[in-house]
Coordinates of C-alpha atoms in Angstrom, one line a residue:
X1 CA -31.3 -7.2 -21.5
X2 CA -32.3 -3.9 -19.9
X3 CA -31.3 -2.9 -16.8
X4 CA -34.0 -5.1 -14.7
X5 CA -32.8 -8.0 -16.5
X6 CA -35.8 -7.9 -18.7
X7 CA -35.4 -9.0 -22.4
X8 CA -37.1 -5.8 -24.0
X9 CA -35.9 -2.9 -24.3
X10 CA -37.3 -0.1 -21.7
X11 CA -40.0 1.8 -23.7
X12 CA -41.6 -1.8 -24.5
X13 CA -41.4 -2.8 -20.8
X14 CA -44.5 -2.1 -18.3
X15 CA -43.4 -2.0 -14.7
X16 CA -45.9 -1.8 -11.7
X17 CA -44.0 0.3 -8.6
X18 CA -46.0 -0.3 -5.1
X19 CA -45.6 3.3 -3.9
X20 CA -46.4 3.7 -0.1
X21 CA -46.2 7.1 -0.4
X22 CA -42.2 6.6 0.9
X23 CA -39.2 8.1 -0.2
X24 CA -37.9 4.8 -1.4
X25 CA -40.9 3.3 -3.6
X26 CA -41.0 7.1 -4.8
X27 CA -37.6 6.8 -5.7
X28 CA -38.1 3.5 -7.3
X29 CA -40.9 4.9 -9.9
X30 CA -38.8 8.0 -11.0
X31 CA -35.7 6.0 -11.5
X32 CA -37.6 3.3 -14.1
X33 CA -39.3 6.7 -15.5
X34 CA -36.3 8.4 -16.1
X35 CA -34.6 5.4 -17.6
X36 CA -37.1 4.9 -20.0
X37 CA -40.0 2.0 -18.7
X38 CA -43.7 2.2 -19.3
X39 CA -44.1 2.8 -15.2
X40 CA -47.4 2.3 -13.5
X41 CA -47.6 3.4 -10.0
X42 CA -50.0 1.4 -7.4
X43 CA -51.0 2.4 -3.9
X44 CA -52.5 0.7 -1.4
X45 CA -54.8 1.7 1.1
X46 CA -54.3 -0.9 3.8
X47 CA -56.1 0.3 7.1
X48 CA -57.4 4.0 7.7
X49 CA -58.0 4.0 11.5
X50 CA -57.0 5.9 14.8
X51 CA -53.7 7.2 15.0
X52 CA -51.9 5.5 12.9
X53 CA -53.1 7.4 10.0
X54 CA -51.4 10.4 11.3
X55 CA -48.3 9.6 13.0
X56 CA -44.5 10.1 11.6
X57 CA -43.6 6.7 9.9
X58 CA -46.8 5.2 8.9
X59 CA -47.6 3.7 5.8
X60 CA -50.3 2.5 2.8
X61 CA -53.0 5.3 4.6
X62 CA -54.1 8.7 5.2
X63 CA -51.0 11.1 4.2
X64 CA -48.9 8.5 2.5
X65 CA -51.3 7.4 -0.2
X66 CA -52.0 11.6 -0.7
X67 CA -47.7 11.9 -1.1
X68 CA -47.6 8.8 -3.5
X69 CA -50.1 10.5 -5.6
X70 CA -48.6 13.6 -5.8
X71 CA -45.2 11.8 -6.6
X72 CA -46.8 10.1 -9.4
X73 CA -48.3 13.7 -10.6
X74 CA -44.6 15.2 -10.5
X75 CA -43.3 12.2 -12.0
X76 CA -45.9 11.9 -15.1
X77 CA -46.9 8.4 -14.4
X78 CA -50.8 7.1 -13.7
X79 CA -51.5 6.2 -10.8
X80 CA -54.2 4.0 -8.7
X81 CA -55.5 3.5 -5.6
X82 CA -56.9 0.4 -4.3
X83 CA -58.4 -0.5 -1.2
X84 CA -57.2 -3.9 0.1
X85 CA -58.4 -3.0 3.6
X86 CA -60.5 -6.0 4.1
X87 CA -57.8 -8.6 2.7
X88 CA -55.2 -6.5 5.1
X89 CA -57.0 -6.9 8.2
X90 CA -57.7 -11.1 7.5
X91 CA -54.4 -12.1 5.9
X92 CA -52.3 -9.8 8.5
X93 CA -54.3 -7.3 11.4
X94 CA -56.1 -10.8 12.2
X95 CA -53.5 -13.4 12.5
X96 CA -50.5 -10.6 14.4
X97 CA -53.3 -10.9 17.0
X98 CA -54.5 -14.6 16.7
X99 CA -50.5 -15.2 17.0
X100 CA -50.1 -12.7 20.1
X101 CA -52.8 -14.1 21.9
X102 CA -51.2 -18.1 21.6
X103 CA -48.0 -16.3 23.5
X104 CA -46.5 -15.8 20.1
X105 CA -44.3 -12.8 18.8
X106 CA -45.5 -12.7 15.6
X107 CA -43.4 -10.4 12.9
X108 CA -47.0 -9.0 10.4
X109 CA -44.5 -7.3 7.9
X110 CA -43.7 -10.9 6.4
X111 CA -47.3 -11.9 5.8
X112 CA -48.0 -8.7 4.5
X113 CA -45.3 -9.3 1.8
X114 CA -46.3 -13.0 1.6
X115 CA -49.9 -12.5 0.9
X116 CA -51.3 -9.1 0.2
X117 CA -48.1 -7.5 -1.7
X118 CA -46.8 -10.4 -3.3
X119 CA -49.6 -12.5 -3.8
X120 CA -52.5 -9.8 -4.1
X121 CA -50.7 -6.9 -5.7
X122 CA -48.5 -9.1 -8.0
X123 CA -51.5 -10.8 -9.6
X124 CA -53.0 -7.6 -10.0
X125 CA -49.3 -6.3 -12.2
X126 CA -49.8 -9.1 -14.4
X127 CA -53.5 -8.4 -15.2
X128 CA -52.3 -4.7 -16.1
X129 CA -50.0 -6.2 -18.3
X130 CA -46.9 -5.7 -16.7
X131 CA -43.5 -7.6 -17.3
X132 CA -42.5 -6.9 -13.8
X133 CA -43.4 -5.6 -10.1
X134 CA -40.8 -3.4 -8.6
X135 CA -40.7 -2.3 -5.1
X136 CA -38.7 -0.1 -2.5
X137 CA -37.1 -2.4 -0.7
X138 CA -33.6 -2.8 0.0
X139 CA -32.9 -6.3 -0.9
X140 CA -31.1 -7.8 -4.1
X141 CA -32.3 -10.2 -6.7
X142 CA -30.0 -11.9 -9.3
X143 CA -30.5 -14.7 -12.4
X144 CA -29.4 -18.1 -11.6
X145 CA -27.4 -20.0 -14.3
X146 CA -30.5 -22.2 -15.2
X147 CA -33.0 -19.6 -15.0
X148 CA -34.8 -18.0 -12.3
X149 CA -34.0 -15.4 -9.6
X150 CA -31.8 -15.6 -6.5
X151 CA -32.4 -13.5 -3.3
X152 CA -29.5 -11.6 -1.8
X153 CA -28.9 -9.4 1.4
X154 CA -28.4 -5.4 0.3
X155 CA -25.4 -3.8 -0.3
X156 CA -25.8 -1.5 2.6
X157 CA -26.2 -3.8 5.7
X158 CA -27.8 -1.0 7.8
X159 CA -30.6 -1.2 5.4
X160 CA -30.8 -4.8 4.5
X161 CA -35.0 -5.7 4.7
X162 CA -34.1 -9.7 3.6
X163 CA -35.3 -11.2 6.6
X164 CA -38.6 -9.7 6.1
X165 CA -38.8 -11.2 2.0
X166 CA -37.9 -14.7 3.0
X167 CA -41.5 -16.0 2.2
X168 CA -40.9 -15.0 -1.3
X169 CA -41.4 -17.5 -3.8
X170 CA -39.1 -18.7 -6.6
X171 CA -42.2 -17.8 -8.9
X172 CA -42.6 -14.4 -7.3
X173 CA -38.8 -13.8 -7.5
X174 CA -39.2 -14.0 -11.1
X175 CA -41.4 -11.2 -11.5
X176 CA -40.3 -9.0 -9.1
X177 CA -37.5 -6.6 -9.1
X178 CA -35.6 -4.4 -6.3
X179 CA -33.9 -1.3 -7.9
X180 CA -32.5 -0.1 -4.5
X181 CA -30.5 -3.4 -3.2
X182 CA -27.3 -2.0 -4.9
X183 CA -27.8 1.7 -3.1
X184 CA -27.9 3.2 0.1
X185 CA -30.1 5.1 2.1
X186 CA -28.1 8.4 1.4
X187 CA -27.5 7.8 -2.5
X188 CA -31.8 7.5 -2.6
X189 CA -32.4 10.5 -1.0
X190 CA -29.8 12.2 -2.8
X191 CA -31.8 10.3 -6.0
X192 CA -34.9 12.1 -5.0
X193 CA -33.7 15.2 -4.7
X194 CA -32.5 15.1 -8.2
X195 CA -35.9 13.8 -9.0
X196 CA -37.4 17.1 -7.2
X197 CA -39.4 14.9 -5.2
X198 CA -41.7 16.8 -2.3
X199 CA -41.1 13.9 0.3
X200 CA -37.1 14.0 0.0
X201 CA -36.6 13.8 3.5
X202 CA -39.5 12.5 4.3
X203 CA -39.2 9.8 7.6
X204 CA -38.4 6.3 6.7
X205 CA -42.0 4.3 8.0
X206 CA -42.3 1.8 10.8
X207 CA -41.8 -2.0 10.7
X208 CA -45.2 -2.4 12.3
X209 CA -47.7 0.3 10.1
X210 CA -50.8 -0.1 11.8
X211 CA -49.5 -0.3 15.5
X212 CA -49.3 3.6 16.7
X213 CA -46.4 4.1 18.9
X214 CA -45.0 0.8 18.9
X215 CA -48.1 -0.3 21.6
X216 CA -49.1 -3.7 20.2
X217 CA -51.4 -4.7 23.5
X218 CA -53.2 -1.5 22.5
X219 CA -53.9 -2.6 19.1
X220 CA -54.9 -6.3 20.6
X221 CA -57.1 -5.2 23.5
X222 CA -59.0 -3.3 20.5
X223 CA -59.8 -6.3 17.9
X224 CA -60.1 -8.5 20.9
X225 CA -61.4 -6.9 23.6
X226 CA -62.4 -10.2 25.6
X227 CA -59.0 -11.7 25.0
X228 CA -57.2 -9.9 28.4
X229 CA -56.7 -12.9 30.5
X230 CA -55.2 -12.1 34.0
X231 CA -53.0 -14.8 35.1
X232 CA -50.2 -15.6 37.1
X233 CA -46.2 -14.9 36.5
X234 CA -44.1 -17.6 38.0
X235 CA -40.6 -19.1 38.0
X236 CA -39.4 -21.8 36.5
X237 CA -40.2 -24.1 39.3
X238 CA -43.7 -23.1 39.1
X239 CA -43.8 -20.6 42.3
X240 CA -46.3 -18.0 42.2
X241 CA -44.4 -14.7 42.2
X242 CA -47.4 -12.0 41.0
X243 CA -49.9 -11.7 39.1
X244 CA -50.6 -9.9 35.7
X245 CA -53.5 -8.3 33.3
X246 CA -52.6 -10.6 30.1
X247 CA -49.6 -12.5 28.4
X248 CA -50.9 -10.3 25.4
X249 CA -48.5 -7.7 27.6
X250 CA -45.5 -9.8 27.7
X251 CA -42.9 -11.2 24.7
X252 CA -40.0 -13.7 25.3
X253 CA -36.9 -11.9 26.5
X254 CA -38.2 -8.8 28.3
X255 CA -37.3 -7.6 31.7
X256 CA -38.8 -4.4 32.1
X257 CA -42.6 -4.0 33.2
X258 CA -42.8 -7.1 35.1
X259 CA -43.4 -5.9 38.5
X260 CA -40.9 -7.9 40.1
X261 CA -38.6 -7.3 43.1
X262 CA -35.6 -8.9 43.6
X263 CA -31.8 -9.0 43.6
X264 CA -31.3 -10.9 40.2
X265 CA -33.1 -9.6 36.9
X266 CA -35.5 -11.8 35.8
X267 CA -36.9 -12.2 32.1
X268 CA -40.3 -13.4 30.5
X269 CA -38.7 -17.3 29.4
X270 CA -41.5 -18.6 28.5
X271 CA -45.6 -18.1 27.9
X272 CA -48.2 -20.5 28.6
X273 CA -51.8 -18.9 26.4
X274 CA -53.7 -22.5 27.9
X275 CA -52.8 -21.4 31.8
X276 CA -52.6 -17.4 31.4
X277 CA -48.8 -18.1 33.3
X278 CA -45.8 -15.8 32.4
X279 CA -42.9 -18.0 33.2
X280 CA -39.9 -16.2 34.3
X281 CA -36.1 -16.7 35.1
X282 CA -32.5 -15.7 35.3
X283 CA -31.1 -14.3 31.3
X284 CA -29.3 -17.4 31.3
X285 CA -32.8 -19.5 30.9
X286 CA -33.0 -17.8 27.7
X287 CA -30.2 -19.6 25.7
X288 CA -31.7 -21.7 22.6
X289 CA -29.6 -23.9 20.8
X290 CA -32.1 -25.9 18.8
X291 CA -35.0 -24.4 16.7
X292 CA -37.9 -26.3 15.0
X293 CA -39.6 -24.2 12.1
X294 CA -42.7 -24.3 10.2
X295 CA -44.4 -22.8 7.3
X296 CA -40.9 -23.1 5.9
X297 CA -40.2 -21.2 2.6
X298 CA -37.0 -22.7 0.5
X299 CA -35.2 -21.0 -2.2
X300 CA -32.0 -23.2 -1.9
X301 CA -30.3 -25.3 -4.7
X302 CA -31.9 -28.9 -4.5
X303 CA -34.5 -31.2 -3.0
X304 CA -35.6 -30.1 0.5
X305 CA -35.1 -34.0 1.8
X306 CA -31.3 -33.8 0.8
X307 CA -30.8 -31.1 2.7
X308 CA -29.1 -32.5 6.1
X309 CA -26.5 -30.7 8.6
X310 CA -26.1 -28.3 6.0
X311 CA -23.8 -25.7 7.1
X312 CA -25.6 -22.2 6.8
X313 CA -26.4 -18.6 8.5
X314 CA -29.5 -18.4 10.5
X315 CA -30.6 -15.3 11.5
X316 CA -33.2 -15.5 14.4
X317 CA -34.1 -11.5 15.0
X318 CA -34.4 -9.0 12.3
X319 CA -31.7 -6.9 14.4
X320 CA -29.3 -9.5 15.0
X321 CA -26.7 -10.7 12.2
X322 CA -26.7 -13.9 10.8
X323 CA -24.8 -16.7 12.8
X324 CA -23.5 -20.5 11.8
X325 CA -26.1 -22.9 12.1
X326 CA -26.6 -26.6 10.7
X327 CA -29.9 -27.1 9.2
X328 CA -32.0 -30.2 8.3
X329 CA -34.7 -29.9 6.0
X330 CA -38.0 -32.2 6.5
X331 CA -41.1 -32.8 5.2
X332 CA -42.6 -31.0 8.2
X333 CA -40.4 -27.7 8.2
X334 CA -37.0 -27.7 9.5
X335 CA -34.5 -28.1 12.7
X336 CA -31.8 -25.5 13.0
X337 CA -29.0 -26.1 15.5
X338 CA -27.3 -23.1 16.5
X339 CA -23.3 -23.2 16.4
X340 CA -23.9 -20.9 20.1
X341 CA -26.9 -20.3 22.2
X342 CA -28.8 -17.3 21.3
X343 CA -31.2 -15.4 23.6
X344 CA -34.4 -14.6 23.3
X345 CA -35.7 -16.9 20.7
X346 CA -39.3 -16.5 20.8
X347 CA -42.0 -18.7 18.7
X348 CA -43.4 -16.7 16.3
X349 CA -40.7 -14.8 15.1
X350 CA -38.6 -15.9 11.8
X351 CA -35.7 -17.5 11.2
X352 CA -34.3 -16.4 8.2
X353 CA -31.4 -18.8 6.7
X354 CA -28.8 -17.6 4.7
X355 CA -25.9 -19.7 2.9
X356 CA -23.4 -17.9 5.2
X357 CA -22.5 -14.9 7.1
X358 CA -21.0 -12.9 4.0
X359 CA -22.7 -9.3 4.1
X360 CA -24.1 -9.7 0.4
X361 CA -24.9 -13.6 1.1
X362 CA -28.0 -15.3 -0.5
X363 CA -31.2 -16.2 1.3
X364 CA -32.0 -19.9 1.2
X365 CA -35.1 -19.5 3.0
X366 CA -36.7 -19.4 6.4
X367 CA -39.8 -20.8 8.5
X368 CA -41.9 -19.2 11.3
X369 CA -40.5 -20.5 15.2
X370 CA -42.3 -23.1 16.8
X371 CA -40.7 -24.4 19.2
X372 CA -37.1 -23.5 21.0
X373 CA -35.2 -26.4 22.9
X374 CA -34.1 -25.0 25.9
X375 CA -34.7 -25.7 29.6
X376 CA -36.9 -22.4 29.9
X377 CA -38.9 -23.8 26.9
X378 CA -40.0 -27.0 28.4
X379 CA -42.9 -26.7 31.7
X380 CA -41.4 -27.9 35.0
X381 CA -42.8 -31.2 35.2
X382 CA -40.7 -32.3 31.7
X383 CA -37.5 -30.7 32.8

């Protein structure tokens, strides 16, 4: 076995590295060049408008795809360019503002790795004959005993991207490989300067690519310019206590920008797309004990009905650490019941499972949040 666990040797092994023009696909491609693979580096070209293009941190457009090519030139790889605009915008621009707009906070980095990385990009490795599809993300992947791949957090938790690659598939699993889950973000920049790569210390890119400066509302009002619906915010009893210019303005959990005067802070609890109502109320109407999740992705051991009050790690915000949960798997998705409350639990988001709170623990799986059971959650009249 070489060292991607790949039954060829390296010279007779074609790997396809997605290069976003970033330090760490960049890295990624020189590494399997210099020990020996048939590399084949891929770019692609995922939106190309406004300011995104241009801003520190973006991704998959404008400068990035010119600093992949030129990595690939300095590395003596070929290279290509595709432009997966279109499927971009439907599988992920579309639905991050179909999801916002239903009072969602939806998290587009996972279905761009679910459909047009993974799904898209993968199918388009095998058809150039590769025996594998690496990529720069810090996640680890190891064999099972009976065959297959298993999905680990990375060795440097500061830099573990796991909850984003929950969706991935045992099938995809197989085929894919992560060179950088055993390294930190200091040993690949070091890696690159060996490498003589140009983009050394080039700026690590943003979760969100195609939202410039973090202003998601900007990026709504744009593909859905009809879709700002003034409303009222209220509290949790239903009292009228302002008004606002959209729940496309608002997420679960935040304080600031409300408008509000008062002696106790009050947080967005809740969002209600069918009335245009902001529900607000004290921090402590935030606590979520019980999740429900959809769209649910399982890479556990065993049949997804056997699975009942199975002791794991949930993780329910990419910046949060994974904490004890029991989790019952269903035909429909899944119910996770939190060991403590946790705050802020919006639908939308992901809740990544892990099988338990070790640092380099392996990912079972996760769903998309659809409903929270708390007080907050539930509208007045069912409280």
């Amino acid at each position: 076995m070489n060292a991607l666990d790949l039954p060829n040797p390296p010279h007779q092994t074609r790997v396809v590295v997605a290069m976003s023009g970033g330090v760490d696909s960049s890295v990624v491609a020189g590494l399997l060049k210099r020990q020996g693979f048939d590399v084949v580096g891929v770019t692609l070209q995922l939106y190309d408008h406004g300011a995104a293009t241009h801003r520190r941190g973006a991704c998959c457009a404008g400068q990035d795809i010119n600093d992949a090519r030129a990595a690939a030139d300095h590395l003596g790889i070929p290279h290509y360019v595709l432009d997966y605009e279109d499927r971009f915008r439907d599988a992920v621009i579309d639905k991050f503002a179909e999801s916002y707009l239903a009072g969602e906070t939806p998290i587009p980095c996972v279905e761009c790795n679910r459909t047009v990385k993974f799904r898209d990009l993968l199918g388009l490795a095998r058809e150039l004959g590769a025996d594998a599809l690496a990529t720069g993300h810090y996640v680890a992947s190891r064999p099972l005993p009976g065959g297959g791949r298993a999905l680990h957090r990375a060795k440097d938790p500061a830099r573990d991207q796991s909850y984003f690659l929950y969706a991935t598939t045992p099938e995809q699993l197989a085929f894919l490989r992560f060179p950088l889950g055993e390294m930190g973000k200091d040993e690949t920049r070091a890696l690159a300067r060996d490498l003589g790569l140009a983009i050394s210390e080039k700026p690590d890119s943003q979760d969100i690519c195609f939202v410039p400066q973090g202003r998601y509302s900007d990026v709504i009002a744009r593909l859905r310019p009809d879709a700002a619906r003034p409303g009222e915010i209220v509290d949790l009893a239903g009292r009228s206590l302002g008004r606002h210019e959209g729940i496309l303005h608002y997420t679960v959990g935040q304080r600031r920008g409300l408008g509000l005067s008062g002696r106790e802070p009050l947080y967005v609890v809740r969002l209600e797309p069918a009335t245009a109502r902001v529900v607000v109320g004290p921090r402590s109407a935030l606590a979520t004990s019980r999740i429900r999740l959809d769209g649910l992705n399982w890479l556990g051991d065993g049949a997804r009905g056997a699975v009942r009050d199975l002791p794991v790690a949930v993780r329910v915000r990419s910046t949060r650490p994974p904490r004890p949960a029991l989790l019952t798997l269903d035909a429909d998705g899944a119910e996770v019941v939190l060991a403590e409350a946790e705050d802020g639990v919006s639908p939308g988001q992901a809740c990544v499972i892990y099988e338990d709170d070790d640092p380099r623990s392996r990912v079972l799986g996760g769903g998309t949040i659809r409903r929270i059971d708390a007080l907050s959650a539930r509208p007045p009249e069912a409280a």
